[in-house]
Amino acid sequence: SCQFEFNDSFSYIESPPGEFVSNHPLRCLWRIRTPNDIQMWLKFREFNVGEKSANCQGSYVSVIDVNGNTENELGKWCDTEGEDAWLMSTGSSLLIRLRTDKSVEGDKFEVTYVSTNCQFDLTQACKYITSPPGEFASNHPLRCLWKIQVPMDFQIRLQFQEFKVGGNDENCETNALHIFSEVSGELAHIAEFCGNKTPREIMFEQKHLTLFLNTNAETTHKMFKATCAPDEFHLEKLPIGTKRTNKNFQRTISLPTGNISFGGKNKLFVKDANWTLKPMDGKRVILSFHSISLGGAIADCKRNYVKVYDGQTAEANLLETYCGTIQPIPIVSSGPHMFIHLRRTDAFKNDRFMAHHTSSNCIHTVSAPSGEIRWTKGEEPETECIWKLQIEQDAPIDLRFQKLLMSNQEDKCADGFIQVYDGTSADSPSLENLCGNVYPRSIESVGNQMTIHFRVDPKVTHQQFEATYESMDRCHRYQAPSGSFKWLSTRLFPETCTWAIQPRSERSVFLRFSSFRVGGAKETCEGNRLEVYDGDSTTCCLLKSYCGRQTELVFLSSKTQMDLKLFNLKYRFGDQFIAEYETPECQITKTDASGSFMGPPDNFEGMPHLRCLWKIVPAEDQSVSLQLLNIKIGCKQGVVKVYRGTSGQLKEVGSYCDALEDQTIESTDTGLTVYLSTNVPAPPHIFEGTYTIGPGRNE
């Protein structure tokens, strides 16, 4: 009489049943048939039946898998053995059998079962797992199964891109993703994940896995994305009884991103190893080495090496050969495959390497003499990019970051970085490794090539950068918001050369020479000279010709272009100049009779390498009185400068930093320009300025 049938897709079962007392022996049977003839998942939440005995001969609970006319016992438990047991049917029917041979006070069990249409078999194509699946609404309880099976020569690698399942990070009772070994029968619970923290990449030795997602009713916006890849792995097969002294293995990796490493306690026995990278998304491969140490201090790339090929085998084009102790720049395939071969003719104790691989379409080769490089989350889907600058002009490259928002430096750039290399060859040295929001004003290469390697953690939001680059070539048009150029006299340099500073930002140009020596010191400057134009030199606006040695040359254009025209009529040893220009985002003009301003202005606090200009412009025959109050900036943080003049050539009046008294500056014949420069994210309230425009000296 103690028999029950369940035909729902989800339910709870409790024992003893309410109408049966527990102080007598029981024989009960629960028959579960799922709708739609699909598998079901079952878990014992509580279990305490009978006493512990060999093979549970007395009281017990058993679960029988019914698949057509075939019955198979999945498990049999007594005492507390069944608690937290997980099972998966092969068909659409299960039997739960309870038998007690005597009354035991407190005997009970509670079981939950679920059958769901949200089931996926990934045996043939273990690639991308996304929840909620497209056909299932995310505002209802989700109970989904993914069954993964790979051949014996493969391992399963699971990598999460996003994870927002909700619930408590430490208590996965309500909302969780569970991972089990096997796809039917009694399952071993391997791991569970909940909350909103993205799990690490996992490699499984098991060849069969089940993923089970269980969420409560409030599941809107709860989701996860993962990549599942079978990695082929072969050890050299040796005759039975042969002692293993040499391990040769090969691995095929299809995940879009991951790590490769060689080392560990058995590394002395590995002579040959092969890795084939063939990402399932069909994109090109970026391979970056964290470190390489092969062959000891005296490297011999003929006996101990890592070779990287542009294809699936060693028959493909050889990209690079590495040995010794180095940290090479990233290497890029031309297609969706890369083959890595490790050879160790001689085994050294400290041999090792670590590398990271990513599939990406964000790989660029740049030859234009100037341009922009940028990445913003949301605009660019790739999370790892390579830019190789190979400029035709034989001159250094000036790289300047206009904006950088990456992970904090305190995290050792773990969540994202920008690495800049001085060249494009394998042994090019690193110039900078950047993260956070602090960056150098300028990064300059030695030659005409540069590599920029960018990587960001896809889980981290609000990351971006903007950079401009310029070839520091003679006779070049500069279009970046800021830049620098150098000239050194040589016998081969042309007689005339024009540098056109015409930034895309279309703001006034602030130009400074840190060094200047051109021709002889003559008043007329008829020989070697540099002409400075406040605009386009082909149409107008010559400010002055300069020659000889100059100790202070500062200019501010009234237009959005400034030209420099060099006349190098005769070679003079030692002639040279170095100049730097800026187009500050923060440019403010004051023409009222009186007023005040604050440095930095609103919305500019915290900006790295802030540059601000305030131009106080009087009418003709008027004077300016300026007061700088509460100057609070250390000389290592930046400086406040005041110049006489508001366009053309400026003359420095004062330079202020560290703790100073208030300053008063008077100008009777021209306006004044206040210039703020910071080397760090601009602190608030650096100074206050007040001014008055009044009658000139003659009035």
XYZ file of C-alpha atoms in Angstrom, residues 55-619:
565
model
C 26.048 -3.908 2.007
C 23.105 -2.401 3.954
C 21.524 -5.825 4.611
C 18.935 -4.471 7.047
C 17.225 -1.148 6.427
C 18.160 0.765 3.277
C 17.091 3.026 0.439
C 17.944 2.137 -3.152
C 17.457 4.012 -6.422
C 16.810 2.033 -9.601
C 17.225 3.413 -13.101
C 14.407 2.215 -15.372
C 15.119 2.564 -19.068
C 12.542 0.646 -21.106
C 12.604 -2.963 -19.908
C 16.021 -2.537 -18.280
C 16.457 -1.885 -14.573
C 19.790 -0.936 -13.048
C 20.452 -0.138 -9.416
C 22.275 3.185 -9.216
C 22.928 3.090 -5.488
C 21.997 1.607 -2.133
C 22.477 3.435 1.176
C 21.859 3.067 4.894
C 22.687 4.990 8.060
C 23.739 8.455 6.773
C 25.568 7.269 3.646
C 22.985 8.686 1.255
C 23.148 12.282 2.445
C 24.117 14.651 -0.377
C 24.110 11.815 -2.933
C 23.565 13.063 -6.506
C 22.218 10.834 -9.287
C 21.344 11.129 -12.963
C 18.980 8.765 -14.774
C 19.740 7.362 -18.211
C 16.081 7.455 -19.193
C 12.877 9.096 -18.028
C 12.021 6.873 -15.053
C 13.451 6.176 -11.585
C 12.320 4.007 -8.682
C 13.103 4.850 -5.069
C 12.726 1.809 -2.797
C 12.640 2.030 1.014
C 12.947 -1.052 3.193
C 13.190 -1.106 6.985
C 13.448 -4.346 8.964
C 12.615 -2.708 12.279
C 11.585 0.556 13.781
C 14.406 3.089 14.252
C 13.344 6.362 15.787
C 14.245 9.292 13.591
C 14.511 7.364 10.309
C 13.869 9.775 7.458
C 15.078 11.045 4.114
C 14.275 13.952 1.852
C 14.986 13.941 -1.859
C 14.568 16.453 -4.668
C 14.312 15.561 -8.329
C 14.323 17.737 -11.426
C 13.642 16.992 -15.063
C 14.056 19.885 -17.448
C 13.883 20.589 -21.153
C 16.966 22.769 -20.655
C 19.416 19.956 -21.415
C 22.361 20.054 -23.786
C 24.663 17.298 -25.000
C 28.108 18.717 -25.771
C 29.737 15.420 -26.722
C 30.261 16.439 -30.334
C 30.837 20.172 -29.911
C 32.140 21.304 -26.540
C 32.564 24.979 -27.313
C 30.479 27.761 -25.811
C 28.111 27.532 -22.863
C 25.798 30.477 -22.261
C 23.086 30.835 -19.656
C 20.289 31.558 -19.881
C 20.120 29.656 -23.186
C 18.381 31.659 -25.883
C 15.079 29.782 -25.790
C 14.693 29.967 -22.009
C 13.454 33.135 -20.317
C 15.718 34.500 -17.615
C 12.877 35.716 -15.377
C 11.839 32.195 -14.339
C 13.639 29.587 -12.246
C 16.371 28.047 -14.360
C 17.366 24.407 -14.041
C 19.687 23.451 -16.869
C 22.012 20.534 -17.616
C 25.078 20.426 -19.847
C 26.615 16.987 -20.435
C 30.220 16.938 -21.668
C 32.108 13.859 -22.887
C 35.555 13.703 -24.517
C 37.750 10.787 -25.689
C 40.357 9.250 -23.389
C 43.228 11.162 -25.001
C 41.606 14.493 -24.168
C 41.178 16.664 -21.110
C 38.359 19.130 -20.520
C 39.278 22.754 -19.924
C 36.533 25.093 -18.670
C 37.043 28.841 -18.817
C 34.495 31.412 -17.608
C 34.214 34.795 -19.319
C 31.394 36.144 -17.116
C 29.620 34.891 -14.023
C 26.630 36.574 -12.357
C 24.546 33.756 -10.943
C 23.790 35.602 -7.714
C 23.310 34.215 -4.252
C 25.916 34.160 -1.541
C 29.534 33.636 -2.615
C 30.004 31.152 0.223
C 26.552 29.514 0.404
C 25.431 27.964 -2.878
C 22.139 26.565 -1.622
C 19.752 28.770 -3.641
C 21.579 29.856 -6.796
C 24.539 27.855 -8.033
C 26.313 26.108 -10.873
C 27.317 22.566 -9.868
C 29.928 20.434 -11.638
C 29.867 16.617 -11.440
C 31.903 13.787 -12.846
C 29.986 11.382 -15.111
C 26.782 12.052 -17.049
C 24.555 9.321 -15.560
C 24.313 7.083 -12.493
C 25.725 8.236 -9.166
C 27.622 11.469 -9.700
C 30.633 12.765 -7.795
C 30.215 16.411 -6.867
C 33.449 18.144 -7.956
C 32.745 21.849 -7.510
C 30.059 24.478 -7.136
C 30.089 28.195 -7.912
C 27.701 30.948 -6.883
C 27.680 34.684 -6.335
C 29.143 37.074 -8.908
C 32.850 36.272 -8.770
C 34.148 34.726 -11.986
C 35.721 31.308 -11.295
C 39.264 30.577 -12.373
C 40.066 28.415 -15.397
C 39.719 24.700 -14.544
C 41.355 21.638 -16.116
C 39.565 18.330 -15.472
C 41.106 14.879 -15.559
C 37.598 13.398 -15.846
C 36.434 12.594 -19.378
C 32.712 12.951 -18.560
C 31.239 16.000 -16.836
C 27.776 17.301 -15.996
C 27.098 20.978 -15.333
C 23.865 21.713 -13.461
C 22.543 25.245 -13.020
C 19.899 25.752 -10.335
C 18.416 29.205 -9.654
C 15.472 30.533 -7.699
C 12.509 32.501 -9.064
C 14.259 35.872 -9.053
C 16.615 35.190 -11.921
C 16.347 38.250 -14.135
C 19.839 39.228 -15.359
C 21.435 36.157 -13.754
C 23.767 34.584 -16.245
C 27.152 33.077 -16.999
C 29.295 32.537 -20.085
C 31.950 29.870 -20.379
C 34.132 28.247 -23.002
C 34.512 24.489 -22.912
C 37.393 23.004 -24.885
C 38.687 19.438 -25.195
C 42.499 19.508 -25.091
C 44.172 16.523 -26.711
C 47.028 15.140 -24.623
C 49.278 12.184 -25.523
C 52.109 10.595 -23.551
C 54.603 8.479 -25.419
C 53.457 4.851 -25.230
C 56.205 2.522 -23.999
C 56.267 -1.312 -23.922
C 54.944 -2.902 -20.738
C 57.695 -3.221 -18.153
C 59.839 -0.478 -19.675
C 61.075 2.056 -17.139
C 60.097 5.539 -18.204
C 63.176 7.726 -18.562
C 61.995 9.914 -21.409
C 58.564 11.485 -21.650
C 57.521 12.828 -25.010
C 54.067 14.301 -25.174
C 51.846 16.431 -27.341
C 48.811 18.515 -26.537
C 46.197 20.084 -28.786
C 44.509 23.144 -27.285
C 41.302 24.596 -28.691
C 40.362 27.144 -25.998
C 40.506 30.748 -27.257
C 42.744 31.749 -24.353
C 44.812 30.055 -21.680
C 48.279 29.344 -20.331
C 51.041 26.939 -21.350
C 53.817 26.048 -18.957
C 56.713 23.655 -18.767
C 58.231 22.702 -15.436
C 57.398 20.653 -12.368
C 58.965 17.625 -10.738
C 59.071 15.489 -13.910
C 60.586 18.106 -16.182
C 64.043 16.477 -16.195
C 62.639 13.499 -18.094
C 60.909 15.493 -20.842
C 62.954 15.640 -24.023
C 60.352 16.609 -26.607
C 56.994 18.296 -26.179
C 54.555 19.702 -28.714
C 51.614 22.051 -28.294
C 49.204 22.719 -31.146
C 47.047 25.817 -30.720
C 43.939 25.793 -32.895
C 41.325 28.025 -31.232
C 37.761 27.030 -31.932
C 36.778 30.560 -32.980
C 39.161 30.484 -35.964
C 41.008 33.694 -35.084
C 44.744 34.401 -35.192
C 46.902 33.490 -32.207
C 48.882 35.833 -29.950
C 51.541 34.004 -27.904
C 53.304 35.931 -25.139
C 55.988 34.446 -22.899
C 56.120 35.415 -19.242
C 59.584 33.883 -19.025
C 61.917 31.443 -20.784
C 64.962 29.701 -19.318
C 66.364 26.858 -21.419
C 69.852 25.446 -21.681
C 71.519 27.091 -18.707
C 73.734 30.163 -18.734
C 75.429 29.236 -22.024
C 72.508 28.835 -24.375
C 72.773 26.576 -27.408
C 69.732 26.989 -29.627
C 70.744 23.885 -31.608
C 70.388 21.496 -28.667
C 67.891 23.131 -26.294
C 65.197 25.398 -27.652
C 61.565 26.329 -28.153
C 60.528 26.767 -31.770
C 57.256 28.426 -32.768
C 55.735 27.673 -36.176
C 53.026 29.487 -38.112
C 50.753 26.462 -38.594
C 49.753 23.068 -37.182
C 53.090 21.238 -37.591
C 56.828 21.806 -37.787
C 56.453 21.829 -41.584
C 54.946 25.317 -41.355
C 56.898 28.562 -41.538
C 59.233 29.030 -38.549
C 58.350 32.212 -36.664
C 60.960 32.251 -33.872
C 63.512 30.125 -32.010
C 64.162 30.791 -28.313
C 66.767 29.586 -25.848
C 68.697 30.905 -22.870
C 67.054 33.253 -20.388
C 64.942 35.864 -22.152
C 61.518 37.499 -22.131
C 60.681 38.000 -25.814
C 57.974 40.204 -27.244
C 54.643 38.564 -28.197
C 54.525 36.532 -31.387
C 51.550 36.411 -33.770
C 50.338 33.774 -36.222
C 49.094 34.625 -39.697
C 46.141 32.229 -39.386
C 44.159 30.234 -36.798
C 46.962 27.804 -35.870
C 50.289 27.826 -34.063
C 52.667 24.938 -33.318
C 55.140 25.034 -30.404
C 57.981 22.508 -30.186
C 60.178 22.116 -27.097
C 63.465 20.249 -27.539
C 65.844 19.443 -24.658
C 68.825 17.421 -25.824
C 70.470 18.337 -22.520
C 68.379 18.505 -19.359
C 69.058 21.443 -17.050
C 67.567 21.688 -13.595
C 66.187 25.206 -14.030
C 64.690 24.699 -17.497
C 61.219 26.209 -17.673
C 58.937 28.498 -19.585
C 55.522 30.065 -19.083
C 53.388 31.455 -21.892
C 49.911 32.842 -22.469
C 47.916 32.329 -25.677
C 44.881 34.239 -26.939
C 42.919 34.122 -30.167
C 42.283 37.616 -31.492
C 41.467 39.611 -34.602
C 42.841 42.776 -32.996
C 46.283 42.583 -34.636
C 47.484 45.626 -36.564
C 50.555 46.613 -38.564
C 50.901 50.390 -38.884
C 53.107 52.271 -41.344
C 51.604 55.789 -41.399
C 53.971 58.403 -39.890
C 51.352 59.552 -37.371
C 48.071 58.292 -36.015
C 45.902 57.215 -33.091
C 45.720 53.929 -31.172
C 42.757 53.329 -28.902
C 40.725 50.620 -27.166
C 37.420 51.018 -25.330
C 35.442 48.213 -23.746
C 32.209 47.909 -25.689
C 33.657 49.194 -28.972
C 36.318 46.489 -29.408
C 35.254 42.883 -28.634
C 38.811 41.570 -28.346
C 40.550 41.610 -24.972
C 44.100 41.275 -26.281
C 45.609 43.349 -29.081
C 48.930 43.889 -30.832
C 50.003 47.013 -32.715
C 53.278 46.811 -34.634
C 54.473 50.255 -35.701
C 56.811 49.953 -38.683
C 57.205 53.505 -39.955
C 58.798 54.068 -43.346
C 60.642 57.182 -42.208
C 63.950 56.327 -40.524
C 63.362 58.231 -37.288
C 62.380 57.495 -33.668
C 58.702 57.177 -32.728
C 57.151 59.385 -30.050
C 54.216 57.593 -28.320
C 51.957 59.608 -26.017
C 48.979 58.414 -23.999
C 46.119 60.880 -23.903
C 43.974 58.671 -21.643
C 44.650 55.504 -19.651
C 42.197 53.709 -17.378
C 43.341 50.209 -16.480
C 43.604 47.988 -13.401
C 45.469 49.307 -10.380
C 49.238 49.096 -10.143
C 48.787 47.629 -6.652
C 47.424 44.493 -8.361
C 50.703 44.216 -10.310
C 48.752 44.844 -13.506
C 47.016 41.462 -13.085
C 43.712 42.639 -14.592
C 45.176 44.422 -17.588
C 48.306 46.090 -18.916
C 49.947 47.819 -21.852
C 53.498 46.711 -22.646
C 55.558 48.860 -25.028
C 58.642 47.389 -26.743
C 61.463 49.195 -28.528
C 61.109 47.411 -31.866
C 59.339 44.443 -33.437
C 62.027 41.728 -33.299
C 62.005 38.936 -30.697
C 64.757 40.482 -28.567
C 63.364 44.024 -28.543
C 63.686 45.473 -25.018
C 60.682 46.620 -23.026
C 60.247 50.380 -22.726
C 57.246 50.539 -20.365
C 54.689 48.314 -18.640
C 51.615 50.422 -17.867
C 48.413 50.010 -15.875
C 46.308 52.094 -13.499
C 45.805 55.693 -14.614
C 49.382 56.969 -14.290
C 51.604 57.010 -17.362
C 54.748 58.737 -18.628
C 54.355 61.875 -20.674
C 56.198 60.388 -23.617
C 57.631 57.002 -24.659
C 60.286 57.241 -27.343
C 61.775 54.445 -29.428
C 65.370 54.308 -30.599
C 64.491 53.422 -34.173
C 61.470 53.506 -36.453
C 59.728 50.425 -35.028
C 57.679 49.831 -31.879
C 55.376 47.085 -30.553
C 52.389 47.761 -28.282
C 50.885 44.748 -26.495
C 47.547 45.252 -24.745
C 45.642 42.767 -22.578
C 42.600 43.292 -20.366
C 40.592 41.006 -18.122
C 37.115 40.761 -19.733
C 35.510 40.665 -16.271
C 36.779 44.148 -15.373
C 34.648 47.056 -16.585
C 35.501 50.692 -17.385
C 38.860 50.078 -19.034
C 40.122 52.120 -21.954
C 43.089 53.940 -23.377
C 43.836 56.476 -26.086
C 47.301 57.129 -27.481
C 48.857 59.029 -30.359
C 52.158 58.402 -32.076
C 54.362 60.503 -34.328
C 57.451 59.729 -36.348
C 60.083 62.222 -35.204
C 61.121 62.644 -38.809
C 62.513 65.766 -40.374
C 60.126 67.885 -42.402
C 57.058 66.219 -40.934
C 53.479 67.329 -40.202
C 52.569 66.715 -36.551
C 48.883 66.038 -35.832
C 48.894 64.550 -32.312
C 47.658 66.692 -29.379
C 51.232 66.777 -28.058
C 54.645 65.734 -29.297
C 58.345 66.435 -29.493
C 60.971 66.668 -32.204
C 64.735 66.908 -32.408
C 67.119 68.211 -35.041
C 70.847 67.595 -35.238
C 72.893 69.100 -38.016
C 74.474 66.611 -40.433
C 76.126 67.020 -43.822
C 73.268 65.075 -45.422
C 70.451 67.171 -43.984
C 68.538 69.204 -46.629
C 69.037 72.952 -46.874
C 65.451 73.718 -45.890
C 62.959 71.799 -43.795
C 59.496 72.615 -42.428
C 57.805 71.109 -39.384
C 54.059 71.808 -39.495
C 52.341 71.501 -36.105
C 48.662 71.127 -36.943
C 46.985 69.008 -34.228
C 43.654 67.346 -34.928
C 42.348 68.898 -31.695
C 42.246 72.357 -33.379
C 43.391 74.203 -30.262
C 46.141 76.760 -29.720
C 49.678 75.350 -29.732
C 52.002 75.838 -26.746
C 55.618 75.342 -27.918
C 58.813 75.208 -25.833
C 62.452 74.753 -26.867
C 64.598 73.076 -24.222
C 67.754 73.440 -26.320
C 68.558 75.732 -29.254
C 71.713 76.389 -31.278
C 71.348 77.238 -34.969
C 73.944 79.174 -36.957
C 75.929 82.144 -35.730
C 74.746 84.796 -33.309
C 73.902 87.554 -35.785
C 71.149 90.102 -35.415
C 69.941 89.665 -38.985
C 70.058 85.814 -38.971
C 70.823 85.742 -42.709
C 72.555 82.334 -42.712
C 71.450 79.253 -40.809
C 68.268 80.112 -38.965
C 64.881 78.880 -37.759
C 61.754 80.829 -38.655
C 58.733 80.474 -36.354
C 55.258 81.096 -37.811
C 51.977 81.669 -35.981
C 50.063 79.698 -38.601
C 50.722 78.281 -42.069
C 54.173 79.334 -43.298
C 53.030 79.272 -46.921
C 50.525 82.070 -46.396
C 51.491 84.382 -43.511
C 52.360 84.952 -39.916
C 56.147 85.004 -39.462
C 56.864 85.770 -35.809
C 60.654 86.000 -35.987
C 63.840 84.361 -37.252
C 66.108 82.846 -34.591
C 69.786 81.959 -34.730
C 72.749 81.484 -32.405
C 72.206 80.143 -28.895
C 68.840 80.755 -27.250
C 68.135 79.980 -23.593
C 64.410 80.712 -23.496
C 62.050 80.149 -26.381
C 58.355 79.733 -25.532
C 55.485 80.336 -27.955
C 51.692 80.290 -27.906
C 49.855 80.349 -31.221
C 46.772 82.452 -31.852
C 45.661 79.935 -34.484
C 45.433 76.141 -34.572
C 48.702 75.717 -36.472
C 52.313 76.659 -35.927
C 55.122 76.096 -38.455
C 58.873 75.898 -37.970
C 61.002 76.485 -41.079
C 64.696 75.634 -40.866
C 67.318 77.076 -43.205
C 70.427 74.880 -42.970
C 72.510 76.580 -45.627
C 75.881 75.485 -44.258
C 76.858 72.518 -42.098
C 77.879 73.595 -38.599
C 79.064 70.996 -36.108
C 76.973 71.045 -32.915
C 73.945 72.806 -34.346
C 70.779 71.259 -32.923
C 67.482 71.958 -31.216
C 64.967 70.019 -29.097
C 61.348 71.170 -28.881
C 58.105 69.970 -27.344
C 54.580 71.151 -28.077
C 51.175 70.745 -26.418
C 47.571 71.655 -27.158
C 46.101 71.745 -23.639
C 42.471 70.640 -23.328
C 42.118 73.257 -20.616
C 42.421 76.704 -22.317
C 40.533 79.640 -20.803
C 40.526 83.268 -21.970
C 39.700 86.116 -19.551
C 38.723 89.562 -20.924
C 36.446 90.958 -18.181
C 37.630 93.938 -16.160
C 38.204 91.676 -13.170
C 37.642 88.093 -12.173
C 39.007 84.978 -10.548
C 39.799 81.392 -11.472
C 40.829 78.168 -9.782
C 43.518 75.716 -10.783
C 42.623 73.098 -11.742
C 39.169 74.095 -13.042
C 36.076 72.008 -12.345
C 36.035 68.604 -14.085
C 39.825 68.576 -14.516
C 40.787 67.345 -11.048
C 42.522 63.974 -11.056
C 43.607 64.132 -14.701
C 47.122 62.746 -15.247
C 49.613 65.128 -16.868
C 47.164 68.012 -16.727
C 48.073 71.074 -18.799
C 46.027 74.276 -18.389
C 46.330 77.769 -19.852
C 44.600 80.937 -18.629
C 45.032 83.920 -20.947
C 44.247 87.306 -19.399
C 43.806 89.554 -22.441
C 43.508 93.326 -21.921
C 42.453 95.825 -24.555
